[in-house]
Coordinates of C-alpha atoms in Angstrom, one line a residue:
M1 CA -47.8 -25.4 -13.2
I2 CA -45.4 -23.4 -11.0
V3 CA -45.2 -19.6 -11.5
C4 CA -42.2 -17.6 -10.1
D5 CA -42.9 -13.9 -10.3
R6 CA -39.6 -12.0 -11.0
G7 CA -41.3 -8.6 -11.6
P8 CA -42.2 -6.7 -14.7
T9 CA -40.0 -7.2 -17.8
P10 CA -39.7 -4.0 -20.0
T11 CA -39.1 -6.0 -23.2
R12 CA -41.5 -8.2 -24.9
N13 CA -40.7 -11.9 -24.6
R14 CA -41.4 -14.4 -27.2
E15 CA -42.1 -18.0 -26.2
I16 CA -40.5 -20.6 -28.5
H17 CA -41.9 -24.1 -28.1
V18 CA -39.4 -26.7 -29.3
R19 CA -40.2 -30.3 -29.9
R20 CA -38.4 -33.1 -31.7
G21 CA -38.4 -32.2 -35.4
H22 CA -40.4 -28.9 -35.4
F23 CA -41.0 -25.6 -33.6
S24 CA -43.9 -23.1 -33.4
A25 CA -43.8 -19.5 -32.3
G26 CA -46.1 -18.4 -29.5
S27 CA -47.7 -15.0 -29.1
Y28 CA -45.8 -12.0 -27.9
S29 CA -46.6 -10.8 -24.3
G30 CA -46.2 -7.1 -24.2
S31 CA -46.6 -6.3 -20.5
S32 CA -46.8 -9.7 -18.9
R33 CA -44.6 -10.8 -16.0
M34 CA -42.2 -13.3 -17.4
G35 CA -39.7 -15.6 -15.8
R36 CA -42.3 -18.3 -15.2
C37 CA -41.3 -21.9 -14.4
E38 CA -43.7 -24.5 -15.7
S39 CA -44.0 -27.9 -17.5
A40 CA -46.2 -28.4 -20.6
H41 CA -47.7 -31.6 -21.6
G42 CA -47.3 -31.9 -25.4
P43 CA -48.3 -34.8 -27.6
G44 CA -45.3 -36.7 -26.5
G45 CA -46.1 -36.6 -22.9
P46 CA -44.7 -34.6 -19.9
Q47 CA -41.2 -36.1 -20.2
D48 CA -40.6 -34.4 -23.6
W49 CA -40.6 -30.8 -22.5
V50 CA -38.8 -28.7 -19.9
R51 CA -39.3 -24.9 -19.6
V52 CA -36.0 -23.0 -18.9
S53 CA -37.2 -20.0 -16.8
M54 CA -34.5 -17.5 -17.6
S55 CA -34.6 -17.8 -21.4
G56 CA -38.3 -18.6 -21.7
S57 CA -37.6 -21.5 -24.1
W58 CA -38.4 -25.2 -24.0
L59 CA -35.5 -27.8 -24.0
P60 CA -35.7 -31.6 -24.1
R61 CA -35.0 -33.4 -20.8
R62 CA -32.2 -35.2 -22.7
G63 CA -30.4 -31.9 -22.9
V64 CA -30.8 -31.4 -19.1
R65 CA -29.4 -34.9 -18.4
R66 CA -26.5 -34.3 -20.7
G67 CA -25.9 -31.0 -18.9
A68 CA -26.0 -32.8 -15.6
M69 CA -23.4 -35.3 -16.8
I70 CA -21.2 -32.5 -17.9
G71 CA -21.7 -30.8 -14.6
L72 CA -20.8 -34.0 -12.8
A73 CA -17.5 -34.2 -14.8
V74 CA -16.9 -30.6 -14.0
G75 CA -17.6 -31.2 -10.3
L76 CA -15.2 -34.1 -10.1
A77 CA -12.5 -32.0 -11.8
A78 CA -13.2 -29.2 -9.3
L79 CA -13.0 -31.7 -6.5
A80 CA -9.6 -32.9 -7.8
A81 CA -8.5 -29.3 -8.2
L82 CA -9.5 -28.6 -4.6
T83 CA -7.5 -31.6 -3.4
I84 CA -4.4 -30.5 -5.3
G85 CA -4.9 -26.9 -4.1
G86 CA -5.2 -28.1 -0.5
T87 CA -2.0 -30.1 -0.8
L88 CA -0.1 -27.2 -2.3
T89 CA -1.4 -24.9 0.4
T90 CA -0.2 -27.3 3.1
R91 CA 3.2 -27.5 1.6
Q92 CA 3.4 -23.8 1.2
T93 CA 2.3 -23.2 4.7
T94 CA 4.9 -25.7 6.0
A95 CA 7.6 -24.0 4.1
E96 CA 6.5 -20.5 5.2
V97 CA 6.3 -21.5 8.9
R98 CA 9.7 -23.1 8.7
A99 CA 11.2 -20.0 7.1
S100 CA 9.5 -17.7 9.6
N101 CA 10.7 -19.8 12.6
Q102 CA 14.3 -19.7 11.3
I103 CA 14.2 -15.9 11.0
T104 CA 12.5 -15.6 14.5
N105 CA 15.2 -17.9 16.0
R106 CA 18.0 -15.8 14.4
W107 CA 16.5 -12.6 15.9
G108 CA 16.3 -14.4 19.2
H109 CA 19.9 -15.5 18.9
V110 CA 20.9 -11.9 18.1
F111 CA 19.3 -10.9 21.4
V112 CA 21.1 -13.7 23.3
Q113 CA 24.5 -12.7 21.8
V114 CA 24.1 -9.1 22.6
S115 CA 23.1 -10.0 26.1
K116 CA 26.2 -12.1 26.4
E117 CA 28.3 -9.1 25.4
D118 CA 26.6 -7.0 28.0
E119 CA 27.3 -9.7 30.6
A120 CA 30.9 -9.9 29.7
L121 CA 31.2 -6.1 30.0
H122 CA 29.6 -6.1 33.5
Q123 CA 31.8 -9.0 34.5
Y124 CA 34.9 -7.1 33.5
L125 CA 33.7 -3.9 35.1
A126 CA 33.1 -5.8 38.3
T127 CA 36.4 -7.6 38.5
G128 CA 38.8 -5.7 36.3
T129 CA 40.9 -8.8 35.7
E130 CA 42.9 -9.5 32.5
L131 CA 41.0 -12.8 32.0
D132 CA 37.6 -11.0 32.0
R133 CA 39.0 -8.3 29.7
I134 CA 40.0 -11.0 27.2
A135 CA 36.5 -12.6 27.6
L136 CA 35.0 -9.2 26.8
L137 CA 37.1 -8.9 23.6
S138 CA 36.0 -12.4 22.6
S139 CA 32.3 -11.6 23.0
I140 CA 32.5 -8.5 20.8
G141 CA 30.8 -9.0 17.4
S142 CA 29.2 -12.4 18.4
A143 CA 25.9 -11.4 16.9
E144 CA 27.4 -10.5 13.5
P145 CA 27.0 -14.0 12.0
D146 CA 23.2 -14.0 12.7
L147 CA 22.8 -10.5 11.3
S148 CA 24.7 -11.5 8.1
W149 CA 22.4 -14.6 7.8
L150 CA 19.3 -12.4 8.2
S151 CA 20.6 -10.0 5.5
A152 CA 21.3 -12.8 3.1
H153 CA 18.3 -15.0 3.6
G154 CA 15.6 -13.0 5.4
G155 CA 14.4 -11.0 2.4
D156 CA 14.3 -7.2 1.8
N157 CA 12.3 -6.4 5.0
E158 CA 14.7 -8.3 7.3
A159 CA 17.7 -6.7 5.5
F160 CA 16.2 -3.3 6.2
Q161 CA 15.6 -4.2 9.9
V162 CA 19.2 -5.5 10.1
A163 CA 20.5 -2.3 8.6
L164 CA 18.7 -0.3 11.3
L165 CA 20.0 -2.5 14.1
R166 CA 23.5 -2.8 12.7
S167 CA 24.2 1.0 13.0
D168 CA 23.5 0.8 16.7
Y169 CA 25.4 -2.5 17.0
L170 CA 28.5 -1.0 15.4
R171 CA 28.4 1.9 17.9
Y172 CA 28.0 -0.7 20.7
E173 CA 31.0 -2.7 19.5
N174 CA 33.1 0.5 19.3
S175 CA 32.2 1.4 22.9
L176 CA 33.1 -2.2 24.0
R177 CA 36.5 -2.1 22.2
A178 CA 37.2 1.4 23.6
I179 CA 36.6 0.0 27.1
H180 CA 38.8 -3.1 26.3
D181 CA 41.6 -0.9 25.0
A182 CA 41.4 1.5 27.9
G183 CA 41.6 -1.4 30.3
G184 CA 44.8 -2.5 28.7
R185 CA 46.2 1.0 29.3
H186 CA 44.7 1.1 32.8
D187 CA 42.9 4.3 31.8
Q188 CA 39.9 4.3 34.2
D189 CA 38.7 7.7 33.0
E190 CA 38.4 6.3 29.4
I191 CA 36.6 3.2 30.7
D192 CA 34.1 5.3 32.7
A193 CA 33.5 7.6 29.7
N194 CA 32.4 4.7 27.5
V195 CA 30.3 2.8 30.0
S196 CA 27.2 5.0 29.7
P197 CA 27.1 5.0 25.9
A198 CA 27.5 1.3 25.9
A199 CA 24.6 0.9 28.2
T200 CA 22.4 3.2 26.1
E201 CA 23.4 1.3 22.9
F202 CA 22.7 -2.1 24.6
A203 CA 19.3 -0.9 25.6
A204 CA 18.5 0.1 22.1
L205 CA 19.8 -3.2 20.7
R206 CA 17.7 -5.1 23.1
R207 CA 14.5 -3.2 22.2
Q208 CA 15.1 -3.7 18.5
S209 CA 15.9 -7.4 18.9
V210 CA 12.8 -8.1 21.0
A211 CA 10.7 -6.0 18.6
N212 CA 11.8 -8.0 15.6
V213 CA 11.1 -11.3 17.4
E214 CA 7.6 -10.0 18.3
R215 CA 7.1 -8.7 14.7
K216 CA 7.9 -12.1 13.2
Q217 CA 5.6 -13.8 15.6
R218 CA 2.8 -11.4 14.7
D219 CA 3.5 -12.0 11.0
L220 CA 3.3 -15.7 11.5
T221 CA 0.1 -15.5 13.4
E222 CA -1.5 -13.3 10.7
Y223 CA -0.2 -15.7 8.0
L224 CA -1.7 -18.7 9.7
A225 CA -5.0 -16.9 10.1
V226 CA -5.0 -16.2 6.4
I227 CA -4.2 -19.8 5.6
D228 CA -6.9 -21.0 8.0
G229 CA -9.4 -18.8 6.2
R230 CA -8.2 -20.2 2.9
I231 CA -8.6 -23.8 4.1
R232 CA -12.1 -23.0 5.4
R233 CA -13.0 -21.6 2.1
L234 CA -11.7 -24.7 0.3
Q235 CA -13.7 -26.9 2.6
S236 CA -16.8 -24.8 2.0
L237 CA -16.3 -25.0 -1.7
A238 CA -15.8 -28.7 -1.6
A239 CA -19.1 -29.1 0.4
G240 CA -20.8 -26.9 -2.2
V241 CA -19.6 -29.2 -5.0
F242 CA -21.3 -32.1 -3.4
A243 CA -24.4 -30.2 -2.3
C244 CA -25.2 -28.0 -5.3
D245 CA -26.6 -28.8 -8.7
L246 CA -23.3 -29.3 -10.6
A247 CA -24.6 -27.9 -13.9
M248 CA -25.6 -24.6 -12.1
L249 CA -22.3 -24.7 -10.2
A250 CA -20.4 -24.4 -13.5
L251 CA -22.5 -21.4 -14.5
C252 CA -22.1 -19.8 -11.0
V253 CA -18.3 -20.2 -11.1
A254 CA -18.2 -18.4 -14.5
I255 CA -20.4 -15.6 -13.1
L256 CA -18.4 -15.3 -9.9
V257 CA -15.1 -15.2 -11.8
G258 CA -16.4 -12.4 -14.0
Y259 CA -17.8 -10.6 -11.1
Q260 CA -14.6 -10.9 -9.1
R261 CA -12.6 -9.5 -12.0
R262 CA -15.0 -6.5 -12.3
V263 CA -14.8 -5.9 -8.6
E264 CA -11.0 -6.0 -8.7
R265 CA -10.9 -3.6 -11.6
H266 CA -13.4 -1.4 -9.9
A267 CA -11.4 -1.5 -6.6
A268 CA -8.2 -0.6 -8.3
S269 CA -9.8 2.2 -10.2
S270 CA -11.5 3.4 -7.1
H271 CA -8.3 3.3 -5.1
H272 CA -6.5 5.4 -7.7
K273 CA -9.4 7.9 -7.9
A274 CA -9.5 8.1 -4.1
M275 CA -5.8 9.0 -3.9
H276 CA -5.5 11.3 -6.9
D277 CA -7.0 14.5 -8.1
G278 CA -9.6 13.8 -10.8
L279 CA -8.8 16.9 -12.9
T280 CA -5.0 17.1 -12.9
G281 CA -4.0 13.5 -12.1
V282 CA -1.6 14.5 -9.3
A283 CA -1.9 13.3 -5.7
N284 CA -4.8 14.5 -3.6
R285 CA -4.6 15.7 0.0
S286 CA -5.0 12.2 1.5
L287 CA -2.2 10.6 -0.6
F288 CA 0.0 13.7 0.1
H289 CA -0.6 13.3 3.8
D290 CA 0.3 9.6 3.7
R291 CA 3.5 10.2 1.8
T292 CA 4.5 13.1 4.0
E293 CA 4.0 11.0 7.1
Y294 CA 6.2 8.2 5.6
A295 CA 8.9 10.7 4.5
L296 CA 9.1 12.3 8.0
R297 CA 9.2 8.9 9.7
I298 CA 12.2 8.0 7.6
A299 CA 13.8 11.4 8.0
T300 CA 13.4 11.2 11.8
R301 CA 15.8 8.3 11.8
T302 CA 18.2 9.6 9.1
R303 CA 18.0 13.3 10.0
E304 CA 17.9 14.1 6.3
P305 CA 16.0 17.3 5.4
V306 CA 12.6 17.1 3.9
G307 CA 11.3 20.1 1.9
F308 CA 7.7 21.3 1.7
I309 CA 6.4 23.8 -0.9
G310 CA 3.0 25.3 -0.7
L311 CA 1.8 27.4 -3.7
D312 CA -1.3 29.3 -4.6
L313 CA -1.9 30.6 -8.1
D314 CA -2.2 34.4 -8.5
G315 CA -4.8 35.7 -10.9
F316 CA -6.5 32.3 -11.4
K317 CA -9.9 33.5 -10.2
Q318 CA -9.9 36.3 -12.7
I319 CA -9.0 33.9 -15.6
N320 CA -11.7 31.4 -14.4
D321 CA -14.4 34.1 -14.2
T322 CA -13.5 35.9 -17.5
L323 CA -12.5 33.0 -19.8
G324 CA -14.7 30.3 -18.2
H325 CA -14.3 27.2 -16.1
H326 CA -13.2 25.1 -19.0
I327 CA -10.1 27.3 -19.6
G328 CA -9.5 27.3 -15.9
D329 CA -9.5 23.6 -15.8
L330 CA -7.1 23.4 -18.7
L331 CA -4.8 25.9 -16.9
L332 CA -4.8 23.8 -13.8
K333 CA -3.8 20.7 -15.8
H334 CA -1.0 22.7 -17.5
V335 CA 0.2 23.9 -14.2
A336 CA 0.4 20.3 -12.9
E337 CA 2.4 19.3 -15.9
R338 CA 4.8 22.2 -15.4
L339 CA 5.2 21.2 -11.7
N340 CA 6.1 17.7 -12.7
S341 CA 8.8 19.0 -15.0
C342 CA 10.4 20.9 -12.2
V343 CA 10.8 18.2 -9.6
R344 CA 12.3 14.7 -9.2
D345 CA 10.5 11.4 -9.7
T346 CA 10.8 10.9 -5.9
D347 CA 9.0 14.1 -5.1
T348 CA 5.2 14.3 -4.7
I349 CA 3.0 16.9 -6.2
A350 CA -0.5 17.3 -4.8
R351 CA -3.5 19.5 -5.5
L352 CA -5.0 20.4 -2.1
G353 CA -8.0 22.1 -3.6
G354 CA -9.0 24.9 -6.0
D355 CA -5.8 26.5 -7.3
E356 CA -3.7 25.4 -4.3
F357 CA -0.9 22.9 -4.8
A358 CA 1.8 21.4 -2.6
I359 CA 5.1 19.6 -3.2
L360 CA 6.9 17.1 -0.9
M361 CA 10.6 16.8 -1.5
P362 CA 12.4 14.1 0.6
N363 CA 16.1 14.2 1.0
V364 CA 16.7 17.8 0.0
T365 CA 20.2 18.9 0.7
S366 CA 19.3 22.2 2.5
V367 CA 16.8 25.0 2.9
D368 CA 18.5 26.8 0.0
D369 CA 18.0 23.7 -2.2
A370 CA 14.3 23.7 -1.4
A371 CA 14.1 27.5 -2.1
E372 CA 15.9 26.9 -5.5
V373 CA 13.3 24.4 -6.5
A374 CA 10.6 26.8 -5.5
G375 CA 12.2 29.4 -7.7
R376 CA 12.2 27.1 -10.7
V377 CA 8.6 26.3 -10.1
L378 CA 7.7 30.0 -10.0
K379 CA 9.5 30.6 -13.2
A380 CA 7.8 27.7 -14.9
I381 CA 4.3 28.8 -13.8
R382 CA 4.8 32.4 -14.9
E383 CA 5.6 31.4 -18.5
P384 CA 2.6 32.2 -20.8
V385 CA 0.5 29.2 -22.1
E386 CA -1.7 28.9 -25.2
L387 CA -5.1 27.4 -24.3
E388 CA -7.5 27.0 -27.2
G389 CA -6.1 29.9 -29.1
Q390 CA -5.9 32.2 -26.1
T391 CA -2.6 33.2 -24.4
V392 CA -3.0 33.0 -20.6
E393 CA -0.5 34.1 -18.0
V394 CA -0.8 33.3 -14.3
G395 CA 1.5 33.9 -11.3
A396 CA 2.0 32.1 -8.0
S397 CA 2.8 32.8 -4.4
I398 CA 5.1 30.1 -2.9
G399 CA 6.0 29.2 0.7
V400 CA 8.8 26.9 1.7
A401 CA 9.3 25.0 5.0
V402 CA 12.0 22.3 5.7
F403 CA 12.2 19.5 8.2
P404 CA 13.8 19.7 10.8
N405 CA 14.7 23.4 10.5
H406 CA 11.1 24.6 10.6
G407 CA 9.4 21.8 12.6
D408 CA 9.2 18.1 13.0
R409 CA 5.4 17.4 12.7
I410 CA 3.3 17.2 9.6
D411 CA 0.7 19.8 10.7
Q412 CA 3.4 22.2 11.9
L413 CA 5.5 22.0 8.7
L414 CA 2.4 22.4 6.4
Q415 CA 1.1 25.3 8.5
R416 CA 4.4 27.1 8.3
A417 CA 4.8 26.5 4.6
D418 CA 1.2 27.9 4.3
A419 CA 2.1 30.9 6.4
A420 CA 5.1 31.6 4.2
M421 CA 2.9 31.3 1.1
Y422 CA 0.5 33.9 2.4
T423 CA 3.3 36.2 3.3
A424 CA 4.6 35.9 -0.2
K425 CA 1.1 36.7 -1.5
R426 CA 0.6 39.7 0.7
G427 CA 4.0 41.1 -0.2
K428 CA 4.0 40.0 -3.8
L429 CA 7.4 38.3 -3.1
G430 CA 7.0 35.3 -5.3
V431 CA 8.8 32.8 -3.0
C432 CA 9.2 33.0 0.8
V433 CA 11.0 30.7 3.2
Y434 CA 9.6 30.3 6.7
Q435 CA 11.7 31.9 9.5
A436 CA 11.6 30.9 13.1
E437 CA 10.5 34.3 14.2
E438 CA 7.4 33.7 12.1
Q439 CA 8.5 36.3 9.5
P440 CA 9.1 34.5 6.2
A441 CA 12.0 35.8 4.2
A442 CA 11.9 36.4 0.4
A443 CA 13.9 33.8 -1.5

């Protein structure tokens, strides 16, 4: 007899002895350690009985053999599935590598064509002959076919990169055409005026082209690493099919699938909780910082204003202390709902802690536009609200800062919006816009 001690079992386990044609109930074991693995010799001999450790029941060996045959069939099916999966993975990898190489080659060709345009420009500047001027004109726009191909076939990310590069490329083409036209008029001053911008624009184009080539090479390397890991996992799984007990493998797969689904659900839920305020459902400080960083990165290229609103509720502590934390929590939820009604879908509302909120507004038209939104927010917050039969009123102090007027860094803008908010609180101004002389003005 073999005994495997799994630790104390809080519930009482009943042993059911099953034999061909009849069963008998054994005694209950109240505090015994169960999970034992043993064989019992009944009247039919040792081959008639098998104890299943996890259930505590006896099953005929015929059932185990039948289970092994089923497991074998499942194992063969799994092996076939692994083979098919490996074939599909290989095909997918080949197609992905081919597509990635095409895109990389196109970006490399863009670099070559832009370099040829630069060579034609320097050749014309060196000789000044009509033949070289014509060659310069012929070279202008030579990278456009590759950029068009990347926009059409490279996917959304490549189209975005092309759009970034194309703006510089258009300026570069305009500079080259201006030099060409000035050469036709023999206007040396005009030629000299456009040489420096052309050189600057060429340097930017060269950096972007090289960066895109390197980016695609990194993407391909990472993709191949993922595929290599996937192939290794397939190989390990195939070895497991041959090495493991096939009946138990089927059970393990079912358990693993269920576990994986639970982990995925838990991960998704945890990610949402990690990025959102648990009480109000709006973004928390971490998510607000990430979205602010992204908005400023985009705005730095486009030079479009980004508005920041910081607000602190006035009178909230008194309500929380007199009416209770439950009413305070309901009030915070209601404030979050009112904030959502005052802003666009593209804006981000965050609770930074306590009764302090912040709003990120990408692509605002001006400082006045941001101040107008702050005014709407203040008006909405001041409206009375009915909470469990009690009418509650609360105010707010709001500070406004706008990129690039009031700064170009996250910490700087948030600090200045915060400074304006505290000025509004001290002066009971409602809404204040940050001023460069560090004296926020009432909106």
